[in-house]
Short mmCIF file of C-alpha atoms in Angstrom, two decimals:
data_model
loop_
_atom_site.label_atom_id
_atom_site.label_comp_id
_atom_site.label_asym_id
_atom_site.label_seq_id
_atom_site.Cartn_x
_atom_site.Cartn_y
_atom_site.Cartn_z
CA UNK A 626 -14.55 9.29 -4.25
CA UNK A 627 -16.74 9.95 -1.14
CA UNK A 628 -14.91 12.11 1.49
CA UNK A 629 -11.66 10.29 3.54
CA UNK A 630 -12.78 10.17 7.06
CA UNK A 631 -10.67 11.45 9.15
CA UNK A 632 -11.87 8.88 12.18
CA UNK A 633 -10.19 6.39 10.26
CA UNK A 634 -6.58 7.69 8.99
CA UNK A 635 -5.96 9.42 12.41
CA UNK A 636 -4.38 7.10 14.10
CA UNK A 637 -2.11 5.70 11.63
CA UNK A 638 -0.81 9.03 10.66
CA UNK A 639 -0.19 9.99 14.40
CA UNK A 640 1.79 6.72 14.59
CA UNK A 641 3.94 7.31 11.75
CA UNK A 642 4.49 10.77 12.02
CA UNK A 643 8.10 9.86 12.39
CA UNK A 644 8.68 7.45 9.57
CA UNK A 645 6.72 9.50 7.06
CA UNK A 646 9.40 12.47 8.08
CA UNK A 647 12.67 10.32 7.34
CA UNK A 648 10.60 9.66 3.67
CA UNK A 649 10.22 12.58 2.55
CA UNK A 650 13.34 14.02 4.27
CA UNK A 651 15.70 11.69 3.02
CA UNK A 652 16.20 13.30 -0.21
CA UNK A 653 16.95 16.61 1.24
CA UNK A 654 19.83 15.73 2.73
CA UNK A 655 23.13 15.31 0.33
CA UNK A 656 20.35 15.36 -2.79
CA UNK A 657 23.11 14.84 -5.31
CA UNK A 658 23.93 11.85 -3.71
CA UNK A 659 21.14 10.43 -3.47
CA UNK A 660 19.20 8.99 -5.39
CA UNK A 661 15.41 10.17 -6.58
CA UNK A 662 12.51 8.31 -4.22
CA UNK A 663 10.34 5.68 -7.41
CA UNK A 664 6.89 6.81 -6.53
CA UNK A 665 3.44 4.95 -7.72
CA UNK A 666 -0.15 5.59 -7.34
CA UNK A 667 -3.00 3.93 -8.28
CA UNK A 668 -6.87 4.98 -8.10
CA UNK A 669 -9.99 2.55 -8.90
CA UNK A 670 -13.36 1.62 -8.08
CA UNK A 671 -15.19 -1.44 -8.14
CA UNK A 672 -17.66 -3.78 -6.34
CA UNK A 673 -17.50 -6.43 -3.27
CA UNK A 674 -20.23 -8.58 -3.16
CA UNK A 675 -18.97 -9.78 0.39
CA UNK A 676 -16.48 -7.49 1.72
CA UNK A 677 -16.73 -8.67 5.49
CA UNK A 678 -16.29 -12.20 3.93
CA UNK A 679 -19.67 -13.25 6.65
CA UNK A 680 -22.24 -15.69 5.36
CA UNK A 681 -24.54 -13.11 5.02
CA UNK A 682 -22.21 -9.47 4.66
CA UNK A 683 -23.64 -6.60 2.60
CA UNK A 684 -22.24 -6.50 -0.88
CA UNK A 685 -20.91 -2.61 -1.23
CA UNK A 686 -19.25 -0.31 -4.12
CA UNK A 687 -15.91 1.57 -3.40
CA UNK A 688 -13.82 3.62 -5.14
CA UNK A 689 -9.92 3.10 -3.71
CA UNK A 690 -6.68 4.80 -3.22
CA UNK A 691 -2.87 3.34 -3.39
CA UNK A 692 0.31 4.78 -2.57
CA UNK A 693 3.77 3.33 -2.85
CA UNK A 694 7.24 4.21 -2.80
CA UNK A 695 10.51 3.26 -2.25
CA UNK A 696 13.74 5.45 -1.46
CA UNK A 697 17.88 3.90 -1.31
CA UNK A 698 19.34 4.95 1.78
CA UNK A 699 23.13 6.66 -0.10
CA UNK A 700 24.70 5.56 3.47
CA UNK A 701 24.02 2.22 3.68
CA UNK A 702 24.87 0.19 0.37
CA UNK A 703 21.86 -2.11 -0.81
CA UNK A 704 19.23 -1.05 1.56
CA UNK A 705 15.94 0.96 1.05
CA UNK A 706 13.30 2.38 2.31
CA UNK A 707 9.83 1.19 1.09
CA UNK A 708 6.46 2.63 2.49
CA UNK A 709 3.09 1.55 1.28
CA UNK A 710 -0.42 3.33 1.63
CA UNK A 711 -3.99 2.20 1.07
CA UNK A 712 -7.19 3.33 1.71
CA UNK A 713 -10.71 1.41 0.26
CA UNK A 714 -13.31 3.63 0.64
CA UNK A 715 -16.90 1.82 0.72
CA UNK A 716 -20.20 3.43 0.46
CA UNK A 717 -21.77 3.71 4.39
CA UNK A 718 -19.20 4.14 7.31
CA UNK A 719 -17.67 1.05 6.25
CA UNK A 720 -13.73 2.26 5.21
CA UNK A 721 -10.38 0.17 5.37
CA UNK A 722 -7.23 1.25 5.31
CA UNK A 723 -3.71 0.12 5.80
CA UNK A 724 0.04 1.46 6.20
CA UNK A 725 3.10 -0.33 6.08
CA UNK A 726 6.54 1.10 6.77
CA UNK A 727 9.84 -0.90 5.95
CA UNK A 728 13.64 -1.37 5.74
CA UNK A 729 14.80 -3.83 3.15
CA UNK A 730 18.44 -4.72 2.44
CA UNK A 731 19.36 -6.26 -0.96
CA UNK A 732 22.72 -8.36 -1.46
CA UNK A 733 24.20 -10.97 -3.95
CA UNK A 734 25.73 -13.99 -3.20
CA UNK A 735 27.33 -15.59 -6.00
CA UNK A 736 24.40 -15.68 -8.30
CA UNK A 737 21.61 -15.81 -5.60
CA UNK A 738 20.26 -12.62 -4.17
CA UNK A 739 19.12 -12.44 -0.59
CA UNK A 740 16.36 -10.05 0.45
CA UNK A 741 15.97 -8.93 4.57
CA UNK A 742 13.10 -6.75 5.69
CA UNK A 743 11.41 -5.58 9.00
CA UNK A 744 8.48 -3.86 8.83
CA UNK A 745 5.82 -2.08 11.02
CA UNK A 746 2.10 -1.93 9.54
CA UNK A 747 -1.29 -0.45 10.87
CA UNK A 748 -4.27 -1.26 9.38
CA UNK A 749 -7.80 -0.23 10.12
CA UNK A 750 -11.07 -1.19 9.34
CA UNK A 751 -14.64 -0.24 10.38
CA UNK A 752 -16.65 -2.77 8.44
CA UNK A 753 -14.92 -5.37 10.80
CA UNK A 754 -13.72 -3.66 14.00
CA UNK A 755 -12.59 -6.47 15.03
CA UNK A 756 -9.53 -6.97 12.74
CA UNK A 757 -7.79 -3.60 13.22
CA UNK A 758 -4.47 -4.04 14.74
CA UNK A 759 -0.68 -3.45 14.52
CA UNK A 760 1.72 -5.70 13.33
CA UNK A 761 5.63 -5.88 13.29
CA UNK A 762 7.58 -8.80 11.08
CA UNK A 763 11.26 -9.85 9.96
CA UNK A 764 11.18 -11.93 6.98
CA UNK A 765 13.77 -13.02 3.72
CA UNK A 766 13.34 -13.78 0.49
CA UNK A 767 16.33 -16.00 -1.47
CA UNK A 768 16.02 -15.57 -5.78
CA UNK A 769 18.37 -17.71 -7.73
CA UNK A 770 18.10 -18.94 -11.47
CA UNK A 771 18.07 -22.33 -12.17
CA UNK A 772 18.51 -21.87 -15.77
CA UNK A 773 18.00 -19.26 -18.45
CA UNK A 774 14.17 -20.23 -18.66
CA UNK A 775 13.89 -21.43 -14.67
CA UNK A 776 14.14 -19.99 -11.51
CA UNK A 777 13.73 -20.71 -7.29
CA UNK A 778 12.69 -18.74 -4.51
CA UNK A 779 12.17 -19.74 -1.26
CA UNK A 780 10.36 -16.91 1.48
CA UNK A 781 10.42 -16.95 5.40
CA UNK A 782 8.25 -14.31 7.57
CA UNK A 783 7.53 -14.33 10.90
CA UNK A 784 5.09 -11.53 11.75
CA UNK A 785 3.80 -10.27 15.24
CA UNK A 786 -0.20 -9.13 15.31
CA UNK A 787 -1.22 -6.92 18.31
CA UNK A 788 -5.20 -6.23 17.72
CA UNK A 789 -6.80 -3.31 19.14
CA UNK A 790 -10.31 -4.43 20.65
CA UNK A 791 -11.25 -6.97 22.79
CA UNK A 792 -12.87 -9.90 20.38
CA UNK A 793 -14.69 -12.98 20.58
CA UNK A 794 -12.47 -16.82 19.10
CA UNK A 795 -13.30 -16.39 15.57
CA UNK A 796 -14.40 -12.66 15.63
CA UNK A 797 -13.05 -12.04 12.28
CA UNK A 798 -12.54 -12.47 8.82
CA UNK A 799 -11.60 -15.87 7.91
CA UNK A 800 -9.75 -14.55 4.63
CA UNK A 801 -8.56 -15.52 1.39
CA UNK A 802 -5.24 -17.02 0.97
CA UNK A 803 -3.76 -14.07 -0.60
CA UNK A 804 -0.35 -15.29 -0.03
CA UNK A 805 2.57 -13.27 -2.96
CA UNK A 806 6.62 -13.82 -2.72
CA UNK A 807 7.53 -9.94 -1.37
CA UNK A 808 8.20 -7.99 -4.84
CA UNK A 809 6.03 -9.56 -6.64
CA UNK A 810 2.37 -8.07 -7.57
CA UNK A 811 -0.65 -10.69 -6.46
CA UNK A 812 -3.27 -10.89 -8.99
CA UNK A 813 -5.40 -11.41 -6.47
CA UNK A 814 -5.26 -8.52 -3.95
CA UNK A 815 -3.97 -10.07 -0.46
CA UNK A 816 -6.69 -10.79 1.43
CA UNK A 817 -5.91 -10.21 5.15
CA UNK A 818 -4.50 -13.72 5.69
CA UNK A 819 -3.52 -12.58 9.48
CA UNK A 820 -7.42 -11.70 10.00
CA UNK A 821 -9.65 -13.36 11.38
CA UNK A 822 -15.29 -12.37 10.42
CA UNK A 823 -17.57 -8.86 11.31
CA UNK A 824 -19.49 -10.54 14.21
CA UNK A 825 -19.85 -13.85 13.22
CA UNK A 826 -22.12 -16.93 14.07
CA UNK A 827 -19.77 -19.39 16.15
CA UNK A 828 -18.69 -18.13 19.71
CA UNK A 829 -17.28 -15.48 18.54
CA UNK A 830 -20.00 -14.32 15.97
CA UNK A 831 -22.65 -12.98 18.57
CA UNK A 832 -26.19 -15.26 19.22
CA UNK A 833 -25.72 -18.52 17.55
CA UNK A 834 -28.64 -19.83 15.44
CA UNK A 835 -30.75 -22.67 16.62
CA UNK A 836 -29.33 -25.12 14.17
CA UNK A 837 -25.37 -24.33 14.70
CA UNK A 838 -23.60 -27.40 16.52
CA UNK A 839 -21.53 -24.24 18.02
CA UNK A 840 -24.66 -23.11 20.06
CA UNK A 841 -23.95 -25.41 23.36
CA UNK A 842 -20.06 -25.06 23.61
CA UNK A 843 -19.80 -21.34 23.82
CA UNK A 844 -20.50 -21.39 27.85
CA UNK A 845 -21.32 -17.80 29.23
CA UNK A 846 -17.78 -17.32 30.29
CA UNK A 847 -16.43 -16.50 27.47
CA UNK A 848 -16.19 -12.98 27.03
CA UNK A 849 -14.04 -10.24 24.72
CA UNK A 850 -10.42 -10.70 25.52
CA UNK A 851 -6.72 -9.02 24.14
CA UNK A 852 -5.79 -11.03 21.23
CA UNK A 853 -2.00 -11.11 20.32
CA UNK A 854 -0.75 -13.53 17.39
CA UNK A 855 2.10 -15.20 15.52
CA UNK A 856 2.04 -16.03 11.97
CA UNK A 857 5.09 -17.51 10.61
CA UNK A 858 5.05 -18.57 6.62
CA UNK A 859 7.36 -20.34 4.51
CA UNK A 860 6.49 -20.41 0.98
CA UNK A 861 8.83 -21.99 -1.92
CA UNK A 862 7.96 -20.53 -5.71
CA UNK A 863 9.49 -22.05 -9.30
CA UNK A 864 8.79 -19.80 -12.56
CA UNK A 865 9.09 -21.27 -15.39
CA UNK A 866 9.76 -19.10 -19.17
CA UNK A 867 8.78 -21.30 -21.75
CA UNK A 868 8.29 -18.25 -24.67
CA UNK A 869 9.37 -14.51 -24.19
CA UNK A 870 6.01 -13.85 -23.64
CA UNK A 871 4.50 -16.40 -21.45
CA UNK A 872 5.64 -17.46 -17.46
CA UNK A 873 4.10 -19.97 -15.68
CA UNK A 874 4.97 -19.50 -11.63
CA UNK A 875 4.17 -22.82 -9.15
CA UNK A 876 3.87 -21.90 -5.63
CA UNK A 877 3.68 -23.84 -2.42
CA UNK A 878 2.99 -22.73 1.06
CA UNK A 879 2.85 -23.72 4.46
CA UNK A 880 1.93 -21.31 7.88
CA UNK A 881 1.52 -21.40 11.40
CA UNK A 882 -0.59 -19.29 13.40
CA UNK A 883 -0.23 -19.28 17.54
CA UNK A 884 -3.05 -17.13 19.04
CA UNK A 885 -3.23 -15.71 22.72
CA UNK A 886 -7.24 -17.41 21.77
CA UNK A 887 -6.27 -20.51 21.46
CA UNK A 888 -8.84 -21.40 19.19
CA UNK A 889 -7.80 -19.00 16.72
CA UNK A 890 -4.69 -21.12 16.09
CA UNK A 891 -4.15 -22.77 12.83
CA UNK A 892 -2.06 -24.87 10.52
CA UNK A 893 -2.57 -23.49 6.74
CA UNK A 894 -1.27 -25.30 3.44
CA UNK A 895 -1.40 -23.92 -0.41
CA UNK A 896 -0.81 -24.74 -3.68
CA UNK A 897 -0.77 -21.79 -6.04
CA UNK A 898 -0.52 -21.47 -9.56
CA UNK A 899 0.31 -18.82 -11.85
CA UNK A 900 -0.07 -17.57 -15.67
CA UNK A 901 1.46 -14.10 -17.33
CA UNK A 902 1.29 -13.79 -21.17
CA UNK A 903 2.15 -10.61 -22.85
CA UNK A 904 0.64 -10.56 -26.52
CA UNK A 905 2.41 -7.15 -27.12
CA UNK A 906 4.33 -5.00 -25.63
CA UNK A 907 0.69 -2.83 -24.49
CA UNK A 908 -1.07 -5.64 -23.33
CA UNK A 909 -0.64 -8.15 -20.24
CA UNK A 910 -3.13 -10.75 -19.06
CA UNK A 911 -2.15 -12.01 -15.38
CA UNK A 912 -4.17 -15.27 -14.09
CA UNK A 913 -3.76 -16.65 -10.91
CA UNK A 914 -5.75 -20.12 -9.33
CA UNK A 915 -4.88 -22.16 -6.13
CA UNK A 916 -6.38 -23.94 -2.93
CA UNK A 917 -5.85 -23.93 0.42
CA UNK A 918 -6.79 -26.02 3.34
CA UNK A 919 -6.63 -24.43 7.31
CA UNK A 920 -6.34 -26.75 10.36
CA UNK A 921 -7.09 -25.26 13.62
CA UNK A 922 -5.49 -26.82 16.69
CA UNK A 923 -8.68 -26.85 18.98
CA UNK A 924 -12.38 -26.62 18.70
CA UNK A 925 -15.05 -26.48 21.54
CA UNK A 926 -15.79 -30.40 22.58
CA UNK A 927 -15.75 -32.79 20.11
CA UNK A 928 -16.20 -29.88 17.65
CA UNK A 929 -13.80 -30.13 14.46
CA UNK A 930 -13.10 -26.76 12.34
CA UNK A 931 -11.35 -27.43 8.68
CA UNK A 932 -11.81 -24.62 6.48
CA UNK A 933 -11.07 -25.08 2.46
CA UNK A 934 -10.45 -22.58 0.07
CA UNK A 935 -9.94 -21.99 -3.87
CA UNK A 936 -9.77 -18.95 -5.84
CA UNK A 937 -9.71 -17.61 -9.01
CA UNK A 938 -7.84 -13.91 -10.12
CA UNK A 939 -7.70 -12.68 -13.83
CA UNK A 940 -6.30 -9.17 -14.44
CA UNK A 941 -6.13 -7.23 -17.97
CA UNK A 942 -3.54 -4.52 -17.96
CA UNK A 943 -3.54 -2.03 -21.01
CA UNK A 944 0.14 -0.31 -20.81
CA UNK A 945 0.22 4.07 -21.70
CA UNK A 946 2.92 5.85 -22.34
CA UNK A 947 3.07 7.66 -18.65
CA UNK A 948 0.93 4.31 -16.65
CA UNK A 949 -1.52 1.56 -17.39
CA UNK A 950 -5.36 0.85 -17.43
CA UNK A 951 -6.74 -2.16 -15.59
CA UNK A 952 -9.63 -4.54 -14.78
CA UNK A 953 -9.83 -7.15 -12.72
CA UNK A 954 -12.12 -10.00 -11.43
CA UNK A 955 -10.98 -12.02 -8.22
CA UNK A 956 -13.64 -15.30 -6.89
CA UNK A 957 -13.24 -16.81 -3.44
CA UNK A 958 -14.87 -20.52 -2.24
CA UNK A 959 -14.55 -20.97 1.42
CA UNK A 960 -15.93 -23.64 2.53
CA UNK A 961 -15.60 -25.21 6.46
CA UNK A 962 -16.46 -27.80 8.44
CA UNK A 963 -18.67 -25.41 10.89
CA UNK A 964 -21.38 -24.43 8.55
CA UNK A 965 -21.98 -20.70 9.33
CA UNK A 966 -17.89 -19.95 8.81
CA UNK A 967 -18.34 -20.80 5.46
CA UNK A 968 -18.42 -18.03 2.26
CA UNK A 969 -18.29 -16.84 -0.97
CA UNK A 970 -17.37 -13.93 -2.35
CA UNK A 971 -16.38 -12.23 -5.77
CA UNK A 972 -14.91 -8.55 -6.32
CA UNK A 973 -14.18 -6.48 -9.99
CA UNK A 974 -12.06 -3.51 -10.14
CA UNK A 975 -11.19 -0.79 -12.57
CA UNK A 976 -8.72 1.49 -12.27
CA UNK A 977 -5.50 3.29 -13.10
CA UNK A 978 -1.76 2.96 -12.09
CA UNK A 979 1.20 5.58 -12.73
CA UNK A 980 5.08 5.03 -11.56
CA UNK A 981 6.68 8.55 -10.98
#
């Protein structure tokens, strides 16, 4: 793996200096009351052939790093402490990386059990400067079986998106649906849903061509401006265990996104389906397949922007006795109703995952 740059991680770790503390301090305290911190790391590499998601990005190699874990708090009953690490190293100055911090609190209710959460996360990126930000969200997640073969769940976020640089409407990455139920592993790895394309071709994409319709309705005073955002999601999911070794999961999803640029406001709908099958107890195939359809609330002029989206993930786990091998293959369609936001893109990924 090419050497971390320090440029990048900086400013997240001077952030959460104070949350990374309580982490690893936490088990000092009383250790024989509480209980041992689950730890997991994973380490690949693999290949983007469009990691700025742009209709003409560079395609780029990268090896990447994963962190997780997850302590219970001995003084309050059902809650923990979850923290969550990342860093995608690609070849060039082009590195990603993201932290998230969290408190979640787990209860029963009769049979049902309710999940509550707030979370801070930092994520930074300079292939596409202009989706680094901050973000803050509250969200709950309701499990209940149906039956011993069925069960509902039914998710609520709202999260709070402070970005970092001045950018351009639709100065960002359009991204992939990427939407997963909290605590449950996307086969697809989330895509930056709350971004929004490295410099782009509309108004907020630098020159526009000669043929984009988007050419006379970005007047010259429009300039860079503080973006803040709202992204509220509700998402209802039904699995379904028809053998021991086969679920199929259903999910639909519906989100809102209010922008300080107005024009990066949008309505978003998703269908998303699911497939696990264990043949034996060392080998799991995970497939996952949807589409997605994004309204935005206001386009220059007359000017209509509809962007549609399907994907395809298919994951191969091979299960050790102390972690697991995988490989991995995700394809993205996006295709709009402004011609130059449109994309494609398709990523593999090899790697290895240990829980501690």
């Amino acid at each position: 793996m090419a050497k971390v740059r320090a440029s990048l991680i900086a400013p997240v770790l001077g952030n959460c200096a104070a949350w990374l503390f309580c982490a690893v301090a936490l088990p000092a305290v009383g250790a024989d009351a509480i209980t041992s911190p689950q730890l997991e790391a994973m380490l690949s590499m693999g290949f983007d052939s469009n990691p700025a998601q742009s209709r003409d990005g560079p395609a780029l190699g990268f090896a990447a790093l994963a962190l997780g874990v997850e302590q219970p708090l001995p003084f309050l009953r059902g809650v923990r402490l979850e923290g969550d690490a990342w860093l995608r190293d690609y070849a060039g100055p082009n590195d990603s990386g993201r932290l998230d911090i969290g408190l979640v609190s787990s209860q029963m209710l009769g049979i049902t059990q309710i999940d509550l959460w707030a979370e801070a996360g930092w994520y930074r990126d300079q292939l596409v400067t202009a989706d680094e930000r901050n973000e803050n969200a509250l969200g709950v997640l309701a499990r209940r079986p149906l039956s011993a073969r069925l069960d509902l769940r039914l998710f609520a976020e709202r999260r709070w998106l402070d970005y970092r640089n001045l950018v351009l409407p639709w100065a960002g990455r359009p991204g992939g649906i990427g939407l997963s139920i909290r605590g449950q592993s996307p086969v697809i790895p989330v895509r930056d849903q709350h971004g929004g394309v490295l410099t782009g071709m509309g108004c907020g994409r630098g020159p526009a061509s000669r043929s984009s319709p988007m050419q006379d309705d970005c007047p010259q005073r429009i300039s860079p401006q503080q973006r803040k955002d709202r992204f509220d999601l509700l998402a209802l999911e039904t699995t379904w265990f028809p053998a021991a070794k086969l679920s199929l999961m259903l999910g639909l999803d519906s989100g809102w996104r209010e922008s300080s640029l107005a024009l990066d406001s949008y309505r978003q709908q998703a269908v998303r389906l699911a497939l696990t099958f264990d043949p034996s107890p060392n080998w799991s195939l995970i497939a996952d397949t949807g589409l997605s359809r994004r309204d935005y609330w206001q386009a220059p002029r007359t000017i209509e922007r509809v962007d549609h989206q399907r994907w395809l993930g298919i994951a191969l786990h091979r299960w050790l006795a102390d972690g697991a091998l995988y490989c991995g293959l995700d394809l993205l369609d996006s295709r709009s109703t402004i011609e130059v936001e449109a994309f494609r893109q398709w990523s593999t990924e090899c790697g290895w995952q240990r829980r501690f």
